[in-house]
Short mmCIF file of C-alpha atoms (C1' of nucleotides) in Angstrom, two decimals:
data_model
loop_
_atom_site.label_atom_id
_atom_site.label_comp_id
_atom_site.label_asym_id
_atom_site.label_seq_id
_atom_site.Cartn_x
_atom_site.Cartn_y
_atom_site.Cartn_z
CA MET B 1 25.36 -15.61 -49.94
CA CYS B 2 24.55 -16.03 -46.34
CA LEU B 3 23.26 -18.86 -44.25
CA ASN B 4 21.38 -18.15 -41.09
CA PHE B 5 21.63 -20.75 -38.40
CA TYR B 6 18.76 -20.12 -36.06
CA ILE B 7 18.85 -22.20 -32.98
CA TYR B 8 15.34 -22.44 -31.67
CA THR B 9 15.58 -24.19 -28.35
CA ASN B 10 12.14 -25.65 -28.56
CA THR B 11 13.24 -28.07 -25.91
CA ASP B 12 10.33 -27.61 -23.54
CA ASN B 13 6.75 -28.61 -24.07
CA MET B 14 5.23 -25.25 -23.24
CA GLN B 15 2.14 -24.47 -25.28
CA THR B 16 1.00 -21.15 -26.64
CA SER B 17 -2.42 -20.03 -25.53
CA THR B 18 -3.66 -20.50 -29.08
CA THR B 19 -2.58 -24.11 -28.96
CA GLU B 20 -4.39 -24.52 -25.68
CA ASP B 21 -7.51 -22.98 -27.16
CA TYR B 22 -7.46 -25.41 -30.06
CA LEU B 23 -6.99 -28.42 -27.81
CA LYS B 24 -9.77 -27.30 -25.52
CA ALA B 25 -12.11 -26.75 -28.45
CA ILE B 26 -11.34 -30.16 -29.90
CA PHE B 27 -11.89 -31.77 -26.51
CA LYS B 28 -15.23 -30.03 -26.15
CA LEU B 29 -16.34 -31.08 -29.62
CA SER B 30 -15.19 -34.66 -29.26
CA GLY B 31 -18.13 -35.74 -27.15
CA ILE B 32 -18.50 -39.24 -25.78
CA TYR B 33 -17.80 -41.11 -28.98
CA LYS B 34 -14.37 -39.77 -29.75
CA LYS B 35 -14.60 -39.59 -33.51
CA GLY B 36 -12.75 -37.09 -35.64
CA VAL B 37 -13.81 -33.50 -35.11
CA SER B 38 -14.50 -31.62 -38.34
CA THR B 39 -12.39 -28.68 -39.42
CA ASN B 40 -15.46 -26.52 -39.82
CA SER B 41 -16.75 -27.20 -36.32
CA ILE B 42 -13.42 -26.22 -34.80
CA ALA B 43 -13.44 -23.05 -36.86
CA GLU B 44 -16.91 -22.19 -35.61
CA GLU B 45 -16.05 -22.96 -31.99
CA LEU B 46 -13.01 -20.70 -32.14
CA SER B 47 -14.57 -18.00 -34.31
CA THR B 48 -11.95 -18.44 -36.97
CA LYS B 49 -11.83 -19.72 -40.54
CA ALA B 50 -11.58 -23.29 -41.76
CA SER B 51 -8.38 -22.52 -43.62
CA SER B 52 -6.73 -21.32 -40.43
CA VAL B 53 -7.84 -24.46 -38.64
CA SER B 54 -6.57 -26.63 -41.44
CA ASP B 55 -3.15 -25.03 -41.11
CA MET B 56 -3.16 -25.24 -37.37
CA VAL B 57 -4.17 -28.86 -36.90
CA LYS B 58 -1.38 -29.80 -39.21
CA LYS B 59 1.06 -28.14 -36.86
CA LEU B 60 -0.57 -29.65 -33.79
CA SER B 61 -0.26 -32.99 -35.48
CA GLU B 62 3.48 -32.51 -35.95
CA LYS B 63 3.71 -31.80 -32.23
CA LYS B 64 1.87 -35.07 -31.54
CA LEU B 65 -0.96 -33.28 -29.79
CA VAL B 66 -3.63 -34.42 -32.22
CA ASP B 67 -4.13 -37.14 -34.77
CA TYR B 68 -5.14 -35.59 -38.02
CA VAL B 69 -5.95 -37.23 -41.32
CA LYS B 70 -6.73 -34.99 -44.25
CA TYR B 71 -10.45 -34.68 -44.90
CA GLN B 72 -11.19 -36.97 -41.97
CA GLY B 73 -11.09 -34.72 -38.97
CA THR B 74 -9.00 -34.40 -35.85
CA THR B 75 -8.78 -36.27 -32.56
CA LEU B 76 -6.72 -35.53 -29.49
CA THR B 77 -3.77 -37.71 -28.62
CA LYS B 78 -3.36 -38.72 -24.99
CA GLU B 79 -0.89 -35.87 -24.61
CA GLY B 80 -3.26 -33.41 -26.24
CA GLU B 81 -6.11 -34.52 -24.02
CA ASN B 82 -3.97 -34.10 -20.93
CA ILE B 83 -3.24 -30.53 -21.86
CA ALA B 84 -6.90 -29.85 -22.64
CA LEU B 85 -7.94 -31.23 -19.27
CA LYS B 86 -5.40 -29.08 -17.49
CA VAL B 87 -6.73 -26.00 -19.22
CA ILE B 88 -10.30 -26.94 -18.33
CA ARG B 89 -9.25 -27.52 -14.74
CA LYS B 90 -7.70 -24.07 -14.63
CA HIS B 91 -10.67 -22.43 -16.30
CA ARG B 92 -13.15 -23.89 -13.87
CA LEU B 93 -11.08 -23.25 -10.75
CA TRP B 94 -10.68 -19.61 -11.75
CA GLU B 95 -14.43 -19.41 -12.30
CA VAL B 96 -14.99 -20.62 -8.77
CA PHE B 97 -12.55 -18.01 -7.54
CA LEU B 98 -14.27 -15.22 -9.44
CA VAL B 99 -17.71 -16.09 -8.07
CA GLU B 100 -16.84 -17.21 -4.55
CA LYS B 101 -14.08 -14.79 -3.68
CA LEU B 102 -14.56 -11.79 -5.93
CA LYS B 103 -18.34 -11.95 -5.99
CA PHE B 104 -18.74 -11.85 -9.75
CA GLY B 105 -22.07 -12.82 -11.27
CA TRP B 106 -22.33 -16.02 -13.27
CA ASP B 107 -22.66 -14.22 -16.52
CA GLU B 108 -19.45 -12.21 -16.18
CA ILE B 109 -16.86 -14.82 -15.47
CA HIS B 110 -16.45 -16.75 -18.69
CA GLU B 111 -14.40 -14.24 -20.63
CA ILE B 112 -12.12 -13.53 -17.69
CA ALA B 113 -11.55 -17.22 -17.06
CA GLU B 114 -10.73 -17.62 -20.76
CA GLN B 115 -7.71 -15.46 -20.07
CA LEU B 116 -6.78 -16.75 -16.64
CA GLU B 117 -6.78 -20.34 -17.86
CA HIS B 118 -3.61 -19.68 -19.83
CA ILE B 119 -1.48 -18.53 -16.89
CA LYS B 120 1.51 -20.82 -16.59
CA SER B 121 2.65 -21.87 -13.17
CA PRO B 122 2.95 -25.36 -11.80
CA LYS B 123 2.28 -24.24 -8.26
CA LEU B 124 -0.33 -21.57 -8.80
CA ILE B 125 -3.27 -23.73 -9.72
CA ASP B 126 -2.78 -26.19 -6.89
CA LYS B 127 -2.50 -23.36 -4.38
CA LEU B 128 -5.64 -21.85 -5.83
CA ASP B 129 -7.38 -25.21 -5.57
CA ALA B 130 -6.45 -25.43 -1.89
CA HIS B 131 -7.47 -21.82 -1.26
CA LEU B 132 -10.90 -22.59 -2.69
CA GLY B 133 -11.28 -25.73 -0.59
CA PHE B 134 -10.81 -28.22 -3.43
CA PRO B 135 -14.13 -27.59 -5.15
CA LYS B 136 -15.59 -30.42 -7.22
CA LYS B 137 -17.77 -28.25 -9.46
CA ASP B 138 -17.53 -24.86 -11.07
CA PRO B 139 -20.27 -22.22 -10.70
CA HIS B 140 -22.10 -23.67 -13.70
CA GLY B 141 -22.13 -27.06 -12.01
CA ASP B 142 -19.56 -28.55 -14.35
CA PRO B 143 -17.09 -30.94 -12.74
CA ILE B 144 -13.51 -29.81 -12.18
CA PRO B 145 -10.88 -32.33 -13.27
CA ASP B 146 -8.39 -33.20 -10.54
CA LYS B 147 -4.61 -32.85 -10.86
CA ASN B 148 -4.51 -36.07 -12.85
CA GLY B 149 -7.23 -35.00 -15.24
CA LEU B 150 -9.92 -37.22 -13.74
CA PHE B 151 -13.46 -35.92 -13.57
CA PRO B 152 -15.39 -36.48 -10.39
CA THR B 153 -18.46 -38.39 -11.55
CA ILE B 154 -21.52 -36.32 -10.96
CA LYS B 155 -24.76 -37.77 -12.24
CA LYS B 156 -26.62 -35.03 -14.00
CA LEU B 157 -30.38 -34.80 -13.99
CA LYS B 158 -32.18 -32.21 -16.09
CA LEU B 159 -35.08 -30.18 -14.78
CA ASN B 160 -37.36 -31.50 -17.51
CA GLU B 161 -36.89 -35.00 -16.17
CA LEU B 162 -38.80 -34.19 -12.98
CA LYS B 163 -42.46 -34.98 -12.37
CA ILE B 164 -45.11 -32.55 -11.13
CA GLY B 165 -44.72 -31.91 -7.43
CA GLU B 166 -41.09 -32.89 -7.24
CA LYS B 167 -38.47 -30.57 -5.78
CA ALA B 168 -34.79 -30.28 -6.64
CA ILE B 169 -31.82 -28.00 -6.23
CA LEU B 170 -29.98 -26.44 -9.11
CA THR B 171 -26.51 -27.90 -9.49
CA GLY B 172 -25.50 -26.34 -12.76
CA VAL B 173 -26.32 -25.42 -16.31
CA SER B 174 -25.53 -27.09 -19.62
CA GLU B 175 -25.49 -23.94 -21.64
CA ASP B 176 -23.22 -21.05 -20.79
CA SER B 177 -24.12 -18.39 -23.30
CA LYS B 178 -24.19 -14.94 -21.82
CA ASP B 179 -27.85 -14.52 -22.73
CA PHE B 180 -28.87 -17.65 -20.92
CA LEU B 181 -26.83 -16.96 -17.82
CA SER B 182 -27.91 -13.38 -17.45
CA TYR B 183 -31.51 -14.56 -17.85
CA LEU B 184 -30.98 -16.87 -14.88
CA ASP B 185 -29.52 -14.01 -12.93
CA THR B 186 -32.52 -11.85 -13.76
CA ILE B 187 -35.02 -14.32 -12.39
CA GLY B 188 -32.82 -14.87 -9.36
CA LEU B 189 -31.93 -18.46 -10.03
CA LYS B 190 -28.64 -19.45 -8.50
CA LEU B 191 -26.55 -22.52 -7.89
CA GLY B 192 -28.22 -24.26 -4.98
CA SER B 193 -31.59 -22.61 -5.56
CA SER B 194 -34.55 -24.82 -4.80
CA ILE B 195 -36.94 -25.47 -7.67
CA GLU B 196 -40.34 -27.09 -7.46
CA VAL B 197 -42.24 -28.27 -10.51
CA LEU B 198 -45.81 -27.04 -10.14
CA ASP B 199 -47.23 -28.00 -13.50
CA TYR B 200 -46.36 -29.45 -16.87
CA PHE B 201 -47.92 -28.38 -20.16
CA LYS B 202 -47.81 -31.17 -22.64
CA PHE B 203 -48.37 -29.11 -25.78
CA ASP B 204 -45.01 -27.32 -25.63
CA LYS B 205 -43.39 -29.25 -22.79
CA SER B 206 -43.15 -26.07 -20.74
CA LEU B 207 -42.96 -26.19 -16.95
CA LYS B 208 -44.57 -23.99 -14.32
CA VAL B 209 -42.09 -23.73 -11.47
CA LYS B 210 -41.67 -22.23 -8.02
CA ILE B 211 -38.40 -20.53 -7.17
CA ASN B 212 -37.58 -18.47 -4.11
CA ASN B 213 -41.25 -18.54 -3.10
CA ARG B 214 -42.32 -17.09 -6.44
CA SER B 215 -44.80 -19.25 -8.31
CA ASP B 216 -45.28 -17.13 -11.43
CA LEU B 217 -42.48 -18.53 -13.57
CA THR B 218 -42.73 -20.74 -16.61
CA PHE B 219 -39.76 -22.41 -18.25
CA SER B 220 -39.70 -23.50 -21.84
CA ASP B 221 -38.45 -27.00 -22.51
CA LEU B 222 -35.27 -25.48 -23.90
CA VAL B 223 -34.57 -23.72 -20.63
CA ALA B 224 -35.55 -26.72 -18.52
CA ASN B 225 -33.30 -28.93 -20.58
CA ASN B 226 -30.32 -26.75 -19.75
CA LEU B 227 -30.82 -26.78 -16.00
CA ASN B 228 -28.94 -29.50 -14.15
CA ILE B 229 -30.42 -30.51 -10.84
CA SER B 230 -30.24 -33.06 -8.11
CA LYS B 231 -33.36 -34.19 -6.31
CA GLU B 232 -33.75 -33.03 -2.74
CA ASN B 233 -33.52 -35.82 -0.25
CA MET L 1 -3.17 -9.40 -60.40
CA CYS L 2 -5.08 -9.28 -57.22
CA LEU L 3 -5.79 -6.61 -54.65
CA ASN L 4 -6.52 -7.59 -51.12
CA PHE L 5 -8.62 -5.23 -49.10
CA TYR L 6 -7.97 -6.09 -45.50
CA ILE L 7 -10.13 -4.28 -43.07
CA TYR L 8 -8.38 -4.23 -39.74
CA THR L 9 -10.86 -2.89 -37.25
CA ASN L 10 -8.21 -1.54 -34.97
CA THR L 11 -10.90 0.63 -33.51
CA ASP L 12 -10.24 -0.15 -29.86
CA ASN L 13 -7.23 0.79 -27.83
CA MET L 14 -6.49 -2.68 -26.51
CA GLN L 15 -2.79 -3.34 -26.09
CA THR L 16 -0.88 -6.54 -26.66
CA SER L 17 1.02 -7.83 -23.68
CA THR L 18 4.24 -7.07 -25.52
CA THR L 19 3.20 -3.46 -25.80
CA GLU L 20 2.41 -3.41 -22.10
CA ASP L 21 5.81 -4.90 -21.31
CA TYR L 22 7.55 -2.22 -23.32
CA LEU L 23 5.62 0.59 -21.68
CA LYS L 24 6.28 -0.82 -18.23
CA ALA L 25 9.99 -1.15 -18.98
CA ILE L 26 10.21 2.41 -20.28
CA PHE L 27 8.37 3.68 -17.21
CA LYS L 28 10.72 1.81 -14.92
CA LEU L 29 13.78 3.15 -16.72
CA SER L 30 12.53 6.72 -16.89
CA GLY L 31 13.34 7.50 -13.28
CA ILE L 32 12.61 10.86 -11.73
CA TYR L 33 14.09 13.04 -14.43
CA LYS L 34 12.04 11.89 -17.36
CA LYS L 35 14.66 12.02 -20.06
CA GLY L 36 14.74 9.76 -23.06
CA VAL L 37 15.35 6.12 -22.28
CA SER L 38 18.05 4.53 -24.43
CA THR L 39 17.27 1.77 -26.86
CA ASN L 40 19.94 -0.43 -25.34
CA SER L 41 18.60 -0.11 -21.82
CA ILE L 42 15.13 -1.14 -22.94
CA ALA L 43 16.61 -4.11 -24.74
CA GLU L 44 18.44 -5.17 -21.62
CA GLU L 45 15.41 -4.71 -19.39
CA LEU L 46 13.29 -6.86 -21.68
CA SER L 47 16.00 -9.39 -22.54
CA THR L 48 15.72 -8.65 -26.21
CA LYS L 49 17.92 -7.03 -28.84
CA ALA L 50 18.40 -3.36 -29.62
CA SER L 51 17.22 -3.87 -33.17
CA SER L 52 13.93 -5.31 -31.96
CA VAL L 53 13.47 -2.39 -29.62
CA SER L 54 14.25 0.07 -32.37
CA ASP L 55 11.49 -1.46 -34.48
CA MET L 56 9.06 -1.59 -31.64
CA VAL L 57 9.40 1.94 -30.31
CA LYS L 58 8.75 3.17 -33.82
CA LYS L 59 5.42 1.35 -33.76
CA LEU L 60 4.60 2.54 -30.26
CA SER L 61 5.34 6.03 -31.46
CA GLU L 62 2.82 5.66 -34.29
CA LYS L 63 0.27 4.64 -31.70
CA LYS L 64 1.08 7.79 -29.70
CA LEU L 65 2.15 5.77 -26.68
CA VAL L 66 5.71 7.07 -26.68
CA ASP L 67 7.64 9.99 -28.04
CA TYR L 68 10.59 8.71 -29.97
CA VAL L 69 13.29 10.65 -31.75
CA LYS L 70 15.89 8.68 -33.62
CA TYR L 71 19.15 8.36 -31.71
CA GLN L 72 17.68 10.32 -28.82
CA GLY L 73 15.75 7.78 -26.85
CA THR L 74 12.15 7.23 -25.90
CA THR L 75 9.78 8.79 -23.40
CA LEU L 76 6.23 7.84 -22.51
CA THR L 77 3.34 10.01 -23.59
CA LYS L 78 0.63 10.69 -21.02
CA GLU L 79 -1.38 7.88 -22.58
CA GLY L 80 1.58 5.51 -22.49
CA GLU L 81 2.27 6.34 -18.88
CA ASN L 82 -1.36 5.70 -17.96
CA ILE L 83 -1.16 2.25 -19.46
CA ALA L 84 2.14 1.54 -17.71
CA LEU L 85 0.69 2.59 -14.37
CA LYS L 86 -2.32 0.35 -14.87
CA VAL L 87 -0.08 -2.60 -15.58
CA ILE L 88 2.02 -1.83 -12.50
CA ARG L 89 -1.14 -1.56 -10.42
CA LYS L 90 -2.26 -4.93 -11.65
CA HIS L 91 1.13 -6.51 -11.11
CA ARG L 92 1.36 -5.34 -7.53
CA LEU L 93 -2.20 -6.20 -6.59
CA TRP L 94 -1.73 -9.72 -7.92
CA GLU L 95 1.46 -9.98 -5.91
CA VAL L 96 -0.46 -9.11 -2.77
CA PHE L 97 -3.01 -11.75 -3.67
CA LEU L 98 -0.37 -14.41 -4.22
CA VAL L 99 1.30 -13.77 -0.88
CA GLU L 100 -1.69 -12.95 1.30
CA LYS L 101 -4.26 -15.35 -0.05
CA LEU L 102 -2.32 -18.15 -1.69
CA LYS L 103 0.58 -18.11 0.76
CA PHE L 104 3.32 -17.88 -1.81
CA GLY L 105 6.80 -16.89 -0.71
CA TRP L 106 8.19 -13.53 -1.75
CA ASP L 107 10.63 -15.07 -4.13
CA GLU L 108 8.06 -16.99 -6.16
CA ILE L 109 5.55 -14.36 -7.09
CA HIS L 110 7.26 -12.15 -9.62
CA GLU L 111 7.06 -14.42 -12.64
CA ILE L 112 3.44 -15.30 -11.98
CA ALA L 113 2.48 -11.67 -11.55
CA GLU L 114 4.25 -10.93 -14.83
CA GLN L 115 1.60 -13.03 -16.48
CA LEU L 116 -1.38 -12.01 -14.40
CA GLU L 117 -0.71 -8.32 -15.00
CA HIS L 118 -1.82 -8.73 -18.61
CA ILE L 119 -5.30 -10.05 -17.87
CA LYS L 120 -7.83 -7.71 -19.41
CA SER L 121 -10.96 -6.91 -17.48
CA PRO L 122 -12.18 -3.55 -16.34
CA LYS L 123 -13.97 -5.00 -13.33
CA LEU L 124 -11.55 -7.69 -12.28
CA ILE L 125 -8.80 -5.57 -10.87
CA ASP L 126 -11.10 -3.35 -8.84
CA LYS L 127 -12.86 -6.37 -7.38
CA LEU L 128 -9.49 -7.86 -6.55
CA ASP L 129 -8.46 -4.60 -4.94
CA ALA L 130 -11.57 -4.67 -2.76
CA HIS L 131 -11.08 -8.35 -1.94
CA LEU L 132 -7.59 -7.57 -0.69
CA GLY L 133 -8.79 -4.64 1.40
CA PHE L 134 -7.36 -1.88 -0.81
CA PRO L 135 -3.70 -2.47 0.01
CA LYS L 136 -1.34 0.47 -0.36
CA LYS L 137 1.84 -1.55 -0.82
CA ASP L 138 2.82 -4.79 -2.47
CA PRO L 139 4.75 -7.51 -0.65
CA HIS L 140 8.05 -5.86 -1.58
CA GLY L 141 6.85 -2.63 -0.01
CA ASP L 142 6.37 -0.88 -3.31
CA PRO L 143 3.38 1.43 -3.51
CA ILE L 144 0.33 0.37 -5.51
CA PRO L 145 -1.03 3.06 -7.83
CA ASP L 146 -4.71 3.75 -7.32
CA LYS L 147 -7.36 3.55 -10.04
CA ASN L 148 -6.26 6.92 -11.34
CA GLY L 149 -2.60 6.00 -11.46
CA LEU L 150 -1.62 7.98 -8.39
CA PHE L 151 1.00 6.57 -6.06
CA PRO L 152 0.39 6.80 -2.36
CA THR L 153 3.40 8.72 -1.11
CA ILE L 154 5.49 6.53 1.13
CA LYS L 155 8.75 8.01 2.31
CA LYS L 156 11.41 5.42 2.00
CA LEU L 157 14.26 5.05 4.42
CA LYS L 158 17.07 2.59 3.81
CA LEU L 159 18.47 0.37 6.53
CA ASN L 160 21.94 1.81 6.03
CA GLU L 161 20.63 5.23 7.01
CA LEU L 162 20.05 4.10 10.60
CA LYS L 163 22.43 4.72 13.50
CA ILE L 164 23.67 2.11 15.96
CA GLY L 165 21.01 1.20 18.46
CA GLU L 166 18.09 2.33 16.33
CA LYS L 167 15.21 0.00 15.57
CA ALA L 168 12.98 -0.11 12.52
CA ILE L 169 10.51 -2.33 10.74
CA LEU L 170 11.01 -3.63 7.24
CA THR L 171 8.60 -2.02 4.84
CA GLY L 172 9.97 -3.30 1.57
CA VAL L 173 12.93 -3.98 -0.67
CA SER L 174 14.43 -2.04 -3.55
CA GLU L 175 15.81 -5.04 -5.36
CA ASP L 176 13.59 -7.90 -6.39
CA SER L 177 15.99 -10.41 -7.91
CA LYS L 178 15.17 -13.96 -7.02
CA ASP L 179 18.55 -14.41 -5.36
CA PHE L 180 18.06 -11.47 -3.08
CA LEU L 181 14.52 -12.32 -2.11
CA SER L 182 15.18 -15.96 -1.41
CA TYR L 183 18.13 -14.87 0.75
CA LEU L 184 15.75 -12.77 2.80
CA ASP L 185 13.44 -15.73 3.09
CA THR L 186 16.30 -17.91 4.25
CA ILE L 187 17.25 -15.63 7.09
CA GLY L 188 13.59 -15.24 8.00
CA LEU L 189 13.28 -11.58 7.20
CA LYS L 190 9.75 -10.59 6.30
CA LEU L 191 7.72 -7.50 5.64
CA GLY L 192 7.05 -6.06 9.05
CA SER L 193 10.02 -7.74 10.68
CA SER L 194 11.73 -5.70 13.33
CA ILE L 195 15.39 -4.91 12.77
CA GLU L 196 17.80 -3.42 15.26
CA VAL L 197 21.19 -2.09 14.25
CA LEU L 198 23.72 -3.47 16.75
CA ASP L 199 26.94 -2.33 15.19
CA TYR L 200 28.42 -0.58 12.18
CA PHE L 201 31.77 -1.46 10.63
CA LYS L 202 33.25 1.49 8.89
CA PHE L 203 35.77 -0.34 6.71
CA ASP L 204 33.14 -2.05 4.52
CA LYS L 205 30.01 -0.29 5.76
CA SER L 206 28.56 -3.60 6.93
CA LEU L 207 25.99 -3.73 9.69
CA LYS L 208 25.53 -6.16 12.54
CA VAL L 209 21.82 -6.53 13.10
CA LYS L 210 19.30 -8.25 15.33
CA ILE L 211 16.29 -9.90 13.72
CA ASN L 212 13.72 -12.17 15.33
CA ASN L 213 15.86 -12.31 18.47
CA ARG L 214 18.87 -13.54 16.54
CA SER L 215 21.94 -11.36 16.90
CA ASP L 216 24.35 -13.24 14.66
CA LEU L 217 23.58 -11.59 11.35
CA THR L 218 25.70 -9.18 9.38
CA PHE L 219 24.46 -7.28 6.34
CA SER L 220 26.73 -5.94 3.66
CA ASP L 221 26.14 -2.37 2.61
CA LEU L 222 24.66 -3.67 -0.62
CA VAL L 223 22.04 -5.62 1.29
CA ALA L 224 21.33 -2.83 3.75
CA ASN L 225 20.93 -0.38 0.89
CA ASN L 226 18.17 -2.53 -0.56
CA LEU L 227 16.13 -2.78 2.59
CA ASN L 228 13.43 -0.16 2.96
CA ILE L 229 12.38 0.55 6.50
CA SER L 230 10.43 2.89 8.65
CA LYS L 231 11.59 3.80 12.13
CA GLU L 232 9.60 2.37 14.97
CA ASN L 233 7.69 4.96 16.91
"C1'" DA A 1 -23.62 -42.48 -61.33
"C1'" DA A 2 -23.14 -37.78 -62.86
"C1'" DA A 3 -24.14 -33.05 -61.30
"C1'" DA A 4 -24.51 -29.94 -57.55
"C1'" DA A 5 -23.40 -28.50 -53.10
"C1'" DT A 6 -20.49 -28.59 -49.26
"C1'" DT A 7 -16.27 -29.23 -46.84
"C1'" DT A 8 -11.50 -29.05 -46.73
"C1'" DT A 9 -7.07 -27.93 -48.28
"C1'" DT A 10 -3.60 -25.15 -50.75
"C1'" DA A 11 -1.55 -20.84 -52.26
"C1'" DG A 12 -0.29 -16.38 -51.46
"C1'" DA A 13 -0.43 -12.45 -48.16
"C1'" DC A 14 -0.39 -9.86 -43.86
"C1'" DA A 15 0.53 -8.48 -38.99
"C1'" DA A 16 3.15 -8.60 -34.78
"C1'" DC A 17 7.64 -9.42 -32.96
"C1'" DA A 18 11.99 -11.48 -32.81
"C1'" DC A 19 16.89 -12.10 -34.75
"C1'" DT A 20 21.48 -11.49 -37.44
"C1'" DA A 21 24.45 -8.74 -40.05
"C1'" DA A 22 25.80 -4.60 -41.65
"C1'" DA A 23 25.49 0.41 -42.15
"C1'" DA A 24 25.06 4.94 -39.99
"C1'" DA A 25 25.16 8.12 -36.26
"C1'" DA A 26 26.86 9.55 -31.83
"C1'" DT A 27 30.15 9.43 -28.26
"C1'" DT A 28 34.54 8.74 -26.27
"C1'" DT A 29 39.66 8.71 -26.74
"C1'" DG A 30 44.10 10.05 -27.62
"C1'" DC M 1 39.68 17.19 -33.92
"C1'" DA M 2 40.36 12.84 -36.11
"C1'" DA M 3 40.23 7.90 -34.90
"C1'" DA M 4 38.23 4.31 -32.33
"C1'" DT M 5 34.43 2.61 -29.92
"C1'" DT M 6 29.78 2.26 -28.78
"C1'" DT M 7 24.99 2.88 -29.76
"C1'" DT M 8 21.35 2.84 -32.85
"C1'" DT M 9 19.13 1.97 -37.04
"C1'" DT M 10 18.18 -0.42 -41.41
"C1'" DA M 11 17.73 -4.46 -44.30
"C1'" DG M 12 16.52 -8.92 -44.87
"C1'" DT M 13 14.42 -13.08 -42.57
"C1'" DG M 14 11.95 -16.29 -39.49
"C1'" DT M 15 7.89 -17.81 -36.74
"C1'" DT M 16 3.17 -18.02 -35.30
"C1'" DG M 17 -1.25 -17.48 -36.50
"C1'" DT M 18 -4.80 -15.26 -39.40
"C1'" DC M 19 -7.22 -14.17 -43.85
"C1'" DT M 20 -9.10 -14.42 -48.85
"C1'" DA M 21 -9.52 -16.76 -53.03
"C1'" DA M 22 -9.31 -20.65 -55.51
"C1'" DA M 23 -8.53 -25.59 -56.14
"C1'" DA M 24 -9.44 -30.33 -54.66
"C1'" DA M 25 -11.91 -33.83 -52.27
"C1'" DT M 26 -16.09 -35.48 -50.28
"C1'" DT M 27 -20.89 -35.79 -49.71
"C1'" DT M 28 -25.54 -35.03 -51.19
"C1'" DT M 29 -29.02 -34.67 -54.83
"C1'" DT M 30 -31.43 -36.03 -58.52
#
DNA sequence: AAAAATTTTTAGACAACACTAAAAAATTTG
DNA sequence: CAAATTTTTTAGTGTTGTCTAAAAATTTTT
């Protein structure tokens, strides 16, 4: 007979990248009204199975990163939310780096930032922040949490909220699927691009718009609804 | 009774970061005369146990990344060496980035680069290379392999090979322990610093040197042997 | 409110790596 | 060259995270 005494010095609060992915997913799915996130939705967000999620949230719960009640979904604890916000901060700062410094296109950066966001270094991200000039928004227009996890408040206006004749500049997008982003690249729409609403077709809520001096573009309501803008002064 | 048919689509040749660490360690330990690297030395290099290494090299061997003969050590296959060189390229380019762009000190970058070297993206590293101006050496003076894994040939001269009165500039270091590097930082020695040998003491092979107009420094032979230089023209 | 459908959880495995303890091979010593 | 020492391997486990299949709980239908 033999007893193994393993001493696992789990003394620090370092998270695995899987843990970070779960927390980020739960944060994203929590929305404004922070009610329990369903096991299935987490599974879908992370491209995994409900049974895996069920296992995992139980473990996260033991680590006090989420509150989890069987059959009633999962919410982040304060600690869990802090970690999620740090990961989001890192993700978005790296995205700025990839676009601004390395000249990547919008549609190429997400997967790379998914990896970079897990790099562990207290100093690195703040130095990167400084190097980038303390940006407030990522290339998709999403706000970058500060060191304390606070979002700069940016009032978002959607393109389909404009009236005919109004002009605005693109400040971001709400949807970051590869298809959508590469579509924007194709038509030459970029962060800061000027957009003018030329016409509005009531029957399908589509918009005729002018971008970069081209007036031959029409956006479906779905597209317009995913374009964040701010009105030109 | 129940049969599980798992279909593991191990169709791609993506490596885990552990695999990359092993290959890098084996490359580093192989030296000029590429004879089998001992299990123990790999274990020491990776701060793990010989039994773990024994397991692992067997698996790497199945993947054709190393040649492994029981009790006779491990060597990299061509494929394994290619991967190792790519990881080294990535490590060193990130180190340049950390020092040049983010203004990190020499002694802080190794651990961060250890993480960054595992980021997977075909385009990322070449864009980074371009962004940095295609550097040939990392901040320690070590050569950066090109896209094809070829090292630029840099003839290394050690400080303790100089004669009294000769001057040289520091091109790199052979030892990258934190202690050593932070010592160099403390005395203000940097890549490109000019060093003049003022005196040589035969009894312990120590050198009196002049750096940054200070003439009060003495290097032990151990230190001098770890300083790579090139003679000033 | 019972039946049907859906969601969630458990149970049992698997894969990648790590570790301890002990056995086996190789090397060094005397 | 046999004995002692060192190196390496095997055997048995642990941990994290994933999966399938099946059971349990919840929600929706009728």
